[in-house]
Amino acid sequence: MSEHFLVTGGNRLEGEVLVGGAKNSVLKLMAAALLAEGTTVVTNCPDILDVPLMADVLRGLGCEVQLEDSEVRITTPAEPKYHADFDAVKQFRASVCVLGPLVARCRRAVVALPGGDAIGSRPLDMHQSGLRLLGARSEIEHGCVVAEADDLHGANIRLVFPSVGATENILMAAVLARGETVIDNAAREPEIVDLCNMLNEMGAKVSGGGSSTLTIQGVRKLEPTTHRVIGDRIVAATWGVAASMTRGDVRVRGVNHKHLGLVLDKLRTAGAEVTPEVDGFRVIQRERPKAVNFATLPYPGFPTDLQPMAIGLAAVAEGTSMITENVFESRFRFVEEMIRLGADARTDGHHAVIRGVPVLSSAPVWSSDIRAGAGLVLAGLVADGTTEVHDIFHIDRGYPRFVENLRGLGGVIERVGSE
């Protein structure tokens, strides 16, 4: 049996929705628990499928992991295992973030090549080259990333692209290396800042979080800590775009609106009234959205994770929009599903041109990744009739209480089983 959503369009979303902890942060914070013997507690964890998957990865490395409500307690042994070659690793991309902590703590790591979303090539070259500069040897052997080091030492490392994953792995390896490490062209995402803050709470010496240069003074040992995950800006923005698409009025709580500066500006350009609030923001769209051009870029640019939502907004906007994808080459697979729903769209290389129509038409569609799935549900909200969204396990990996939250805003959605 598999499950799919039935989404009935035509309702204006109204009300308030609370956003949980960031998917793109919590999994890395859980991996960071490997760096210290003892019990680390991560709070404000989202109820998503990837959290228990990461818990399974950590259990396979010898940790005791307890999941309760929005809290994860991770007890790391004095000598963790270093071989992460099991099914959970292959199911989601973020599992590769155990590589850096294992090299730092065990001086050796064997991590199965990760799986995850089908959005394009995401090689591990930068992860490996950074570890090599820190003194490790790293190769791909028998479907695994293998890294080992007699000693780790500081280094000057310049990334060819501000990769979030490479920044995280190199950072977590460097905190226990001897001497100073400088990472230039580092990723600047709020989730990187969250990881830096947690590492410093554990006794690391990391400065520059949120800038393109991270400086790490290696220490001999870290201690466990208790840390609260930041709010999920991608989930928050999804609800903001949904408000604009449905001409709704939605208050989003549990997130720092400053993490969404450009995104909220784009909604204003589309004609929405956007009001920042202490713990979130409010979006009111009174008339049909106006066309807006989007180009995805690393933070603080427009997030690639929100590209499907941008296309959904453009599909029902007044006028013609151009969407440019600069991060993942296969993310435009989503456009094919939008065309099923009646979108007037065409792609050329890393550009998509969308001519807005007043209403989309319901059809069966298939999710190819987490964000594409959410984008298709949003499209179903502005389609006539009932849209079937299949392969919704992707959505469960990134959106906690998705059906309950959407219903709470007045959306009509049902989860049903199918053969």
Short mmCIF file of C-alpha atoms in Angstrom, two decimals:
data_model
loop_
_atom_site.label_atom_id
_atom_site.label_comp_id
_atom_site.label_asym_id
_atom_site.label_seq_id
_atom_site.Cartn_x
_atom_site.Cartn_y
_atom_site.Cartn_z
CA MET A 1 0.00 0.00 0.00
CA SER A 2 1.12 3.57 -0.75
CA GLU A 3 -0.58 6.82 0.13
CA HIS A 4 -1.55 9.92 -1.81
CA PHE A 5 -3.25 13.23 -1.14
CA LEU A 6 -6.58 14.37 -2.51
CA VAL A 7 -6.48 18.17 -2.68
CA THR A 8 -9.64 20.10 -3.51
CA GLY A 9 -9.09 23.63 -4.73
CA GLY A 10 -11.05 26.83 -4.35
CA ASN A 11 -10.61 27.73 -0.67
CA ARG A 12 -8.89 30.86 0.60
CA LEU A 13 -6.35 30.01 3.31
CA GLU A 14 -6.87 31.96 6.53
CA GLY A 15 -5.59 31.62 10.07
CA GLU A 16 -2.40 30.93 11.96
CA VAL A 17 0.20 28.19 11.58
CA LEU A 18 3.11 27.33 13.88
CA VAL A 19 6.39 26.26 12.27
CA GLY A 20 8.63 23.70 13.98
CA GLY A 21 12.40 23.26 13.92
CA ALA A 22 14.30 23.43 10.65
CA LYS A 23 14.77 20.16 8.76
CA ASN A 24 17.96 21.54 7.24
CA SER A 25 19.36 22.16 10.71
CA VAL A 26 18.13 19.43 13.06
CA LEU A 27 19.79 16.54 11.22
CA LYS A 28 23.20 18.24 11.30
CA LEU A 29 22.80 19.09 14.99
CA MET A 30 22.03 15.44 15.69
CA ALA A 31 25.20 14.44 13.82
CA ALA A 32 27.20 16.97 15.87
CA ALA A 33 26.30 14.99 19.00
CA LEU A 34 28.91 12.44 17.80
CA LEU A 35 31.61 14.97 18.69
CA ALA A 36 31.14 14.68 22.46
CA GLU A 37 30.87 11.72 24.84
CA GLY A 38 27.71 11.88 26.92
CA THR A 39 24.12 13.01 26.39
CA THR A 40 23.29 15.84 24.01
CA VAL A 41 19.70 17.10 23.86
CA VAL A 42 18.23 18.75 20.78
CA THR A 43 14.87 20.49 21.29
CA ASN A 44 12.25 21.96 18.93
CA CYS A 45 12.75 18.98 16.61
CA PRO A 46 10.22 18.74 13.76
CA ASP A 47 8.02 15.65 13.51
CA ILE A 48 9.32 14.57 10.11
CA LEU A 49 10.41 11.23 8.72
CA ASP A 50 14.09 12.20 8.42
CA VAL A 51 14.53 12.62 12.20
CA PRO A 52 13.91 8.92 13.08
CA LEU A 53 16.02 7.98 10.03
CA MET A 54 18.94 10.00 11.43
CA ALA A 55 18.28 8.42 14.83
CA ASP A 56 18.74 5.01 13.17
CA VAL A 57 22.02 6.17 11.63
CA LEU A 58 23.29 7.28 15.05
CA ARG A 59 22.15 4.04 16.72
CA GLY A 60 24.13 2.14 14.13
CA LEU A 61 27.19 4.13 15.22
CA GLY A 62 26.73 3.04 18.83
CA CYS A 63 24.65 5.93 20.19
CA GLU A 64 21.55 5.58 22.33
CA VAL A 65 18.80 7.78 20.88
CA GLN A 66 15.46 8.64 22.46
CA LEU A 67 12.75 10.51 20.55
CA GLU A 68 9.99 12.10 22.60
CA ASP A 69 7.63 14.79 21.33
CA SER A 70 9.88 17.54 19.95
CA GLU A 71 13.02 16.44 21.80
CA VAL A 72 15.87 14.12 20.84
CA ARG A 73 18.31 12.79 23.46
CA ILE A 74 21.52 11.36 22.01
CA THR A 75 23.99 9.54 24.26
CA THR A 76 27.30 9.09 22.47
CA PRO A 77 29.77 6.45 23.75
CA ALA A 78 33.44 7.02 24.47
CA GLU A 79 34.31 5.15 21.29
CA PRO A 80 31.65 5.47 18.59
CA LYS A 81 31.62 3.06 15.68
CA TYR A 82 32.89 4.57 12.44
CA HIS A 83 31.09 2.42 9.84
CA ALA A 84 27.78 3.90 8.68
CA ASP A 85 26.87 1.37 6.00
CA PHE A 86 23.23 0.56 6.55
CA ASP A 87 19.85 1.16 4.96
CA ALA A 88 18.99 4.41 6.74
CA VAL A 89 22.05 6.17 5.28
CA LYS A 90 20.91 5.43 1.75
CA GLN A 91 17.44 6.92 2.24
CA PHE A 92 18.27 10.59 2.72
CA ARG A 93 21.00 12.99 1.70
CA ALA A 94 21.70 14.56 5.09
CA SER A 95 23.11 11.26 6.39
CA VAL A 96 26.46 12.22 4.85
CA CYS A 97 26.84 14.86 7.59
CA VAL A 98 28.15 12.16 9.97
CA LEU A 99 31.33 12.06 7.87
CA GLY A 100 33.03 15.09 9.42
CA PRO A 101 32.19 14.24 13.06
CA LEU A 102 33.38 10.63 12.64
CA VAL A 103 36.70 11.70 11.12
CA ALA A 104 37.15 14.20 13.97
CA ARG A 105 36.22 11.78 16.74
CA CYS A 106 37.36 8.39 15.44
CA ARG A 107 39.98 9.50 12.89
CA ARG A 108 38.20 7.16 10.49
CA ALA A 109 34.83 7.04 8.73
CA VAL A 110 33.11 4.72 6.28
CA VAL A 111 29.78 6.20 5.16
CA ALA A 112 27.56 4.70 2.48
CA LEU A 113 26.84 7.10 -0.37
CA PRO A 114 23.57 8.81 0.56
CA GLY A 115 20.26 8.84 -1.26
CA GLY A 116 17.53 11.47 -1.03
CA ASP A 117 15.82 13.83 -3.43
CA ALA A 118 16.07 13.49 -7.21
CA ILE A 119 17.00 17.10 -7.92
CA GLY A 120 20.36 16.71 -9.64
CA SER A 121 24.01 15.93 -9.04
CA ARG A 122 25.36 16.69 -5.57
CA PRO A 123 28.88 15.24 -5.56
CA LEU A 124 31.02 14.91 -2.45
CA ASP A 125 34.22 16.27 -4.03
CA MET A 126 34.34 19.38 -1.84
CA HIS A 127 33.68 17.35 1.32
CA GLN A 128 36.60 15.07 0.49
CA SER A 129 39.02 17.78 -0.64
CA GLY A 130 38.37 19.74 2.55
CA LEU A 131 39.06 16.69 4.70
CA ARG A 132 42.25 16.01 2.74
CA LEU A 133 43.47 19.54 3.47
CA LEU A 134 42.86 18.83 7.17
CA GLY A 135 45.19 15.82 6.88
CA ALA A 136 42.78 12.98 6.11
CA ARG A 137 42.90 10.50 3.24
CA SER A 138 39.57 10.07 1.47
CA GLU A 139 38.36 7.91 -1.40
CA ILE A 140 35.15 6.36 -2.74
CA GLU A 141 35.34 2.60 -2.26
CA HIS A 142 32.61 0.00 -2.84
CA GLY A 143 29.82 2.58 -2.71
CA CYS A 144 31.11 4.27 0.44
CA VAL A 145 33.01 7.42 1.30
CA VAL A 146 36.09 6.25 3.19
CA ALA A 147 38.19 8.74 5.16
CA GLU A 148 40.97 8.22 7.71
CA ALA A 149 43.61 10.34 9.37
CA ASP A 150 46.52 9.76 11.72
CA ASP A 151 46.17 13.39 12.78
CA LEU A 152 44.01 16.37 11.84
CA HIS A 153 45.54 19.81 11.57
CA GLY A 154 44.27 23.26 10.70
CA ALA A 155 44.26 24.46 7.11
CA ASN A 156 43.16 27.28 4.83
CA ILE A 157 40.31 25.92 2.73
CA ARG A 158 38.50 27.76 -0.05
CA LEU A 159 35.34 26.18 -1.39
CA VAL A 160 34.73 26.50 -5.13
CA PHE A 161 31.00 26.88 -4.32
CA PRO A 162 29.38 27.78 -0.97
CA SER A 163 28.11 24.24 -0.43
CA VAL A 164 26.09 23.83 2.76
CA GLY A 165 26.98 20.15 3.18
CA ALA A 166 30.69 20.63 2.54
CA THR A 167 30.81 23.60 4.91
CA GLU A 168 29.14 21.54 7.65
CA ASN A 169 31.36 18.47 7.29
CA ILE A 170 34.61 20.45 7.14
CA LEU A 171 33.49 22.61 10.08
CA MET A 172 32.66 19.59 12.26
CA ALA A 173 35.97 17.92 11.43
CA ALA A 174 37.96 21.10 12.08
CA VAL A 175 36.63 21.75 15.60
CA LEU A 176 38.76 18.86 16.95
CA ALA A 177 41.74 19.45 14.64
CA ARG A 178 45.04 20.84 15.88
CA GLY A 179 45.50 24.55 15.14
CA GLU A 180 43.46 27.06 13.14
CA THR A 181 41.23 26.34 10.16
CA VAL A 182 39.81 29.02 7.88
CA ILE A 183 36.98 28.14 5.48
CA ASP A 184 36.58 30.76 2.75
CA ASN A 185 33.49 30.99 0.52
CA ALA A 186 31.63 29.11 3.25
CA ALA A 187 27.85 28.73 3.13
CA ARG A 188 26.05 31.51 5.00
CA GLU A 189 22.65 29.90 5.63
CA PRO A 190 20.94 30.42 9.01
CA GLU A 191 21.24 26.65 9.52
CA ILE A 192 25.04 27.00 9.37
CA VAL A 193 24.84 29.69 12.06
CA ASP A 194 22.68 27.35 14.14
CA LEU A 195 25.33 24.62 13.88
CA CYS A 196 28.12 27.08 14.77
CA ASN A 197 26.18 28.19 17.84
CA MET A 198 25.66 24.63 19.03
CA LEU A 199 29.32 23.74 18.50
CA ASN A 200 30.38 26.78 20.52
CA GLU A 201 27.98 25.74 23.29
CA MET A 202 29.84 22.39 23.29
CA GLY A 203 33.16 24.18 23.79
CA ALA A 204 34.29 24.73 20.20
CA LYS A 205 35.86 28.00 19.09
CA VAL A 206 34.10 28.99 15.88
CA SER A 207 33.71 32.56 14.64
CA GLY A 208 32.28 34.10 11.49
CA GLY A 209 28.98 32.21 11.36
CA GLY A 210 26.70 33.90 8.84
CA SER A 211 29.62 35.34 6.87
CA SER A 212 31.55 33.81 3.97
CA THR A 213 34.60 33.15 6.17
CA LEU A 214 34.55 30.74 9.11
CA THR A 215 37.50 30.61 11.50
CA ILE A 216 37.89 27.58 13.74
CA GLN A 217 40.42 27.22 16.55
CA GLY A 218 40.70 23.52 17.22
CA VAL A 219 40.14 22.19 20.74
CA ARG A 220 41.00 18.82 22.26
CA LYS A 221 37.55 17.92 23.52
CA LEU A 222 33.89 18.94 23.34
CA GLU A 223 31.16 18.50 25.93
CA PRO A 224 27.47 17.62 25.41
CA THR A 225 24.91 20.40 25.49
CA THR A 226 21.20 21.19 25.14
CA HIS A 227 20.31 23.20 22.05
CA ARG A 228 17.06 24.49 20.49
CA VAL A 229 16.70 24.19 16.70
CA ILE A 230 15.87 27.39 14.81
CA GLY A 231 12.50 27.63 13.04
CA ASP A 232 12.17 26.19 9.55
CA ARG A 233 12.31 29.10 7.11
CA ILE A 234 11.46 26.89 4.11
CA VAL A 235 8.28 25.53 5.70
CA ALA A 236 7.39 29.06 6.86
CA ALA A 237 7.86 30.46 3.35
CA THR A 238 5.76 27.62 1.91
CA TRP A 239 2.80 28.78 3.99
CA GLY A 240 3.49 32.38 3.00
CA VAL A 241 3.42 31.50 -0.70
CA ALA A 242 0.27 29.43 -0.14
CA ALA A 243 -1.41 32.52 1.32
CA SER A 244 -0.45 34.55 -1.73
CA MET A 245 -1.56 31.88 -4.24
CA THR A 246 -4.99 31.43 -2.60
CA ARG A 247 -5.50 35.17 -1.97
CA GLY A 248 -5.52 34.37 1.71
CA ASP A 249 -4.56 35.81 5.08
CA VAL A 250 -2.06 33.66 7.02
CA ARG A 251 0.01 34.42 10.10
CA VAL A 252 3.16 32.23 10.32
CA ARG A 253 4.74 31.81 13.75
CA GLY A 254 7.89 30.12 15.08
CA VAL A 255 10.44 31.54 12.64
CA ASN A 256 12.78 34.52 12.36
CA HIS A 257 11.42 36.68 9.52
CA LYS A 258 14.93 38.08 8.96
CA HIS A 259 15.91 34.66 7.56
CA LEU A 260 13.40 35.25 4.73
CA GLY A 261 14.20 38.81 3.67
CA LEU A 262 14.33 38.29 -0.11
CA VAL A 263 11.46 35.77 -0.11
CA LEU A 264 9.11 38.16 1.67
CA ASP A 265 10.18 40.98 -0.66
CA LYS A 266 9.17 38.79 -3.64
CA LEU A 267 5.73 38.26 -2.09
CA ARG A 268 5.38 42.02 -1.71
CA THR A 269 6.26 42.41 -5.40
CA ALA A 270 3.48 39.92 -6.16
CA GLY A 271 1.06 42.29 -4.44
CA ALA A 272 0.88 40.79 -0.96
CA GLU A 273 0.81 42.77 2.26
CA VAL A 274 3.65 41.29 4.32
CA THR A 275 4.02 42.29 7.97
CA PRO A 276 7.05 41.13 10.02
CA GLU A 277 6.19 40.06 13.56
CA VAL A 278 8.21 39.20 16.68
CA ASP A 279 8.06 35.44 16.07
CA GLY A 280 7.15 35.29 12.39
CA PHE A 281 5.22 37.24 9.75
CA ARG A 282 1.76 37.73 8.23
CA VAL A 283 0.84 37.54 4.52
CA ILE A 284 -2.40 38.99 3.10
CA GLN A 285 -3.11 38.74 -0.63
CA ARG A 286 -6.32 40.54 -1.56
CA GLU A 287 -6.26 40.19 -5.35
CA ARG A 288 -4.71 37.92 -7.96
CA PRO A 289 -0.90 37.81 -7.56
CA LYS A 290 1.25 39.72 -10.04
CA ALA A 291 4.02 38.03 -12.04
CA VAL A 292 7.45 38.01 -10.39
CA ASN A 293 10.84 36.86 -11.69
CA PHE A 294 12.90 34.54 -9.46
CA ALA A 295 16.53 33.37 -9.62
CA THR A 296 17.74 30.79 -7.09
CA LEU A 297 21.10 31.40 -5.41
CA PRO A 298 22.88 30.40 -2.19
CA TYR A 299 21.81 32.34 0.90
CA PRO A 300 21.02 35.22 1.16
CA GLY A 301 19.65 34.68 -2.35
CA PHE A 302 16.31 33.08 -3.16
CA PRO A 303 16.39 29.46 -1.88
CA THR A 304 16.40 26.65 -4.42
CA ASP A 305 14.14 24.76 -1.99
CA LEU A 306 11.42 27.32 -2.73
CA GLN A 307 11.70 27.14 -6.51
CA PRO A 308 8.64 24.85 -6.87
CA MET A 309 6.58 27.28 -4.79
CA ALA A 310 7.79 30.18 -6.96
CA ILE A 311 6.65 28.28 -10.05
CA GLY A 312 3.28 27.57 -8.43
CA LEU A 313 2.84 31.26 -7.66
CA ALA A 314 3.88 32.24 -11.19
CA ALA A 315 1.44 29.70 -12.67
CA VAL A 316 -1.59 31.61 -11.35
CA ALA A 317 -0.11 35.13 -11.40
CA GLU A 318 -1.19 37.90 -13.74
CA GLY A 319 1.50 38.19 -16.41
CA THR A 320 4.64 36.29 -17.39
CA SER A 321 7.38 35.22 -14.98
CA MET A 322 10.87 33.87 -15.57
CA ILE A 323 12.33 31.39 -13.07
CA THR A 324 16.08 30.77 -13.19
CA GLU A 325 17.54 27.74 -11.38
CA ASN A 326 21.22 28.24 -10.55
CA VAL A 327 21.76 25.49 -7.97
CA PHE A 328 20.30 22.09 -8.98
CA GLU A 329 20.03 21.20 -12.65
CA SER A 330 17.21 18.65 -12.34
CA ARG A 331 14.80 20.66 -10.24
CA PHE A 332 12.75 21.65 -13.28
CA ARG A 333 11.30 18.13 -13.35
CA PHE A 334 8.58 19.78 -11.29
CA VAL A 335 7.50 21.85 -14.31
CA GLU A 336 6.33 18.71 -16.12
CA GLU A 337 3.86 18.02 -13.32
CA MET A 338 2.68 21.63 -13.29
CA ILE A 339 1.90 21.35 -17.01
CA ARG A 340 -0.34 18.38 -16.15
CA LEU A 341 -2.25 20.82 -13.97
CA GLY A 342 -2.74 23.26 -16.83
CA ALA A 343 0.19 25.59 -16.23
CA ASP A 344 1.40 27.48 -19.32
CA ALA A 345 5.09 26.78 -18.87
CA ARG A 346 8.17 25.91 -20.87
CA THR A 347 11.79 25.34 -19.91
CA ASP A 348 15.04 26.15 -21.71
CA GLY A 349 18.21 25.07 -19.94
CA HIS A 350 18.12 26.53 -16.46
CA HIS A 351 15.28 28.95 -17.26
CA ALA A 352 11.53 28.45 -17.09
CA VAL A 353 9.01 30.87 -18.55
CA ILE A 354 5.58 30.78 -16.92
CA ARG A 355 2.52 32.58 -18.29
CA GLY A 356 -0.02 32.81 -15.52
CA VAL A 357 -3.56 31.48 -15.89
CA PRO A 358 -6.48 32.38 -13.60
CA VAL A 359 -7.15 28.80 -12.45
CA LEU A 360 -5.27 25.51 -12.82
CA SER A 361 -7.02 22.24 -13.71
CA SER A 362 -6.99 19.18 -11.44
CA ALA A 363 -5.05 16.07 -12.49
CA PRO A 364 -3.02 13.19 -11.02
CA VAL A 365 0.58 14.34 -10.33
CA TRP A 366 3.70 12.80 -8.79
CA SER A 367 6.20 14.26 -6.31
CA SER A 368 9.87 13.89 -7.20
CA ASP A 369 11.22 15.45 -3.99
CA ILE A 370 10.11 17.12 -0.76
CA ARG A 371 9.65 20.63 -2.12
CA ALA A 372 8.12 19.53 -5.42
CA GLY A 373 5.51 17.59 -3.44
CA ALA A 374 4.60 20.63 -1.34
CA GLY A 375 4.51 22.77 -4.47
CA LEU A 376 2.07 20.39 -6.14
CA VAL A 377 -0.24 20.51 -3.13
CA LEU A 378 -0.20 24.32 -3.30
CA ALA A 379 -1.04 24.10 -6.99
CA GLY A 380 -3.92 21.78 -6.14
CA LEU A 381 -5.30 24.45 -3.82
CA VAL A 382 -5.79 26.79 -6.81
CA ALA A 383 -7.05 24.15 -9.28
CA ASP A 384 -10.63 23.31 -10.15
CA GLY A 385 -11.85 19.98 -8.83
CA THR A 386 -9.72 17.50 -6.87
CA THR A 387 -6.03 16.88 -7.57
CA GLU A 388 -4.30 13.58 -6.70
CA VAL A 389 -0.73 14.07 -5.42
CA HIS A 390 1.25 10.81 -5.36
CA ASP A 391 4.57 9.78 -3.74
CA ILE A 392 3.77 11.93 -0.73
CA PHE A 393 6.36 10.18 1.43
CA HIS A 394 8.65 12.91 0.16
CA ILE A 395 6.46 15.57 1.78
CA ASP A 396 6.48 13.64 5.08
CA ARG A 397 10.28 13.97 5.10
CA GLY A 398 10.14 17.74 5.35
CA TYR A 399 6.73 19.00 6.51
CA PRO A 400 5.48 18.08 10.01
CA ARG A 401 1.71 17.76 10.51
CA PHE A 402 1.22 18.85 6.91
CA VAL A 403 -2.39 17.76 6.55
CA GLU A 404 -3.41 19.07 9.99
CA ASN A 405 -1.77 22.46 9.37
CA LEU A 406 -3.32 22.85 5.95
CA ARG A 407 -6.77 21.91 7.20
CA GLY A 408 -6.34 24.35 10.08
CA LEU A 409 -5.96 27.12 7.49
CA GLY A 410 -9.10 26.04 5.66
CA GLY A 411 -7.52 23.91 2.95
CA VAL A 412 -9.31 20.76 1.79
CA ILE A 413 -6.91 17.81 1.78
CA GLU A 414 -7.25 14.12 2.53
CA ARG A 415 -4.62 11.40 2.94
CA VAL A 416 -5.77 8.14 1.39
CA GLY A 417 -4.23 4.72 0.77
CA SER A 418 -3.85 3.17 -2.68
CA GLU A 419 -2.57 -0.10 -4.11
#
